[in-house]
């Protein structure tokens, strides 16, 4: 099901305003649990964890964000 341009713009804004801070709290909480249990991992491993979690979380959302900065292709042409 293809989403309308306006719907994708609104959904992407909702994801950025609500979903991103929520995701940050979850990742920091999970890594806090890892720190408590195993101690701080080496800096490169920690960086790899953050990169993998970031890509894994937002790769499925890529179709929503594609084309949201462009003009609406379904809008009537302006004169």
Coordinates of C-alpha atoms in Angstrom, one line a residue:
X1 CA 0.0 0.0 0.0
X2 CA 1.5 3.3 -1.1
X3 CA 1.2 6.2 1.3
X4 CA 0.3 9.6 0.0
X5 CA 3.0 12.3 0.1
X6 CA 1.3 14.3 2.8
X7 CA 0.8 11.2 5.0
X8 CA 4.5 10.2 4.6
X9 CA 5.5 13.8 5.6
X10 CA 3.3 13.7 8.7
X11 CA 4.4 10.2 9.7
X12 CA 8.1 11.0 9.3
X13 CA 7.6 14.0 11.5
X14 CA 5.9 11.9 14.1
X15 CA 8.7 9.3 14.0
X16 CA 11.3 12.0 14.4
X17 CA 9.6 13.9 17.2
X18 CA 8.3 10.9 19.2
X19 CA 10.0 7.8 18.0
X20 CA 13.6 9.0 18.0
X21 CA 13.7 10.2 21.6
X22 CA 11.9 7.0 22.7
X23 CA 14.5 4.9 20.7
X24 CA 17.4 6.9 22.3
X25 CA 16.0 6.1 25.8
X26 CA 15.7 2.4 25.0
X27 CA 19.2 2.1 23.5
X28 CA 20.8 4.0 26.5
X29 CA 18.8 1.8 28.9
X30 CA 19.9 -1.4 27.2
X31 CA 23.5 -0.3 27.0
X32 CA 23.3 0.7 30.7
X33 CA 22.2 -2.8 31.5
X34 CA 25.2 -4.2 29.5
X35 CA 27.5 -1.8 31.4
X36 CA 26.2 -2.9 34.8
X37 CA 26.5 -6.6 34.0
X38 CA 29.8 -6.7 32.0
X39 CA 31.4 -3.3 32.5
X40 CA 32.2 -0.9 29.7
X41 CA 33.2 -2.6 26.5
X42 CA 36.2 -1.4 24.4
X43 CA 35.4 1.9 22.6
X44 CA 35.4 0.4 19.1
X45 CA 33.0 -2.3 20.2
X46 CA 30.8 0.3 21.8
X47 CA 30.8 2.3 18.6
X48 CA 29.9 -0.8 16.6
X49 CA 27.0 -1.5 18.9
X50 CA 25.6 2.0 18.4
X51 CA 26.1 1.9 14.6
X52 CA 24.4 -1.5 14.3
X53 CA 21.5 -0.5 16.5
X54 CA 21.0 2.8 14.6
X55 CA 21.0 1.1 11.2
X56 CA 18.8 -1.8 12.3
X57 CA 16.2 0.6 13.8
X58 CA 15.8 3.0 10.9
X59 CA 16.5 0.9 7.8
X60 CA 12.9 -0.4 7.7
X61 CA 11.7 3.3 8.0
X62 CA 13.6 4.4 4.9
X63 CA 10.6 4.2 2.5
X64 CA 8.7 6.6 4.8
X65 CA 11.5 9.2 4.7
X66 CA 12.2 9.0 1.0
X67 CA 11.0 12.0 -1.0
X68 CA 9.6 13.9 2.0
X69 CA 11.7 17.0 1.3
X70 CA 10.5 17.2 -2.3
X71 CA 7.4 18.9 -3.6
X72 CA 4.2 16.9 -3.6
X73 CA 4.1 15.0 -6.9
X74 CA 0.3 14.6 -6.6
X75 CA -0.4 18.3 -6.1
X76 CA -2.0 20.3 -9.0
X77 CA 0.5 22.4 -10.9
X78 CA 0.9 26.0 -9.9
X79 CA 0.5 28.7 -12.6

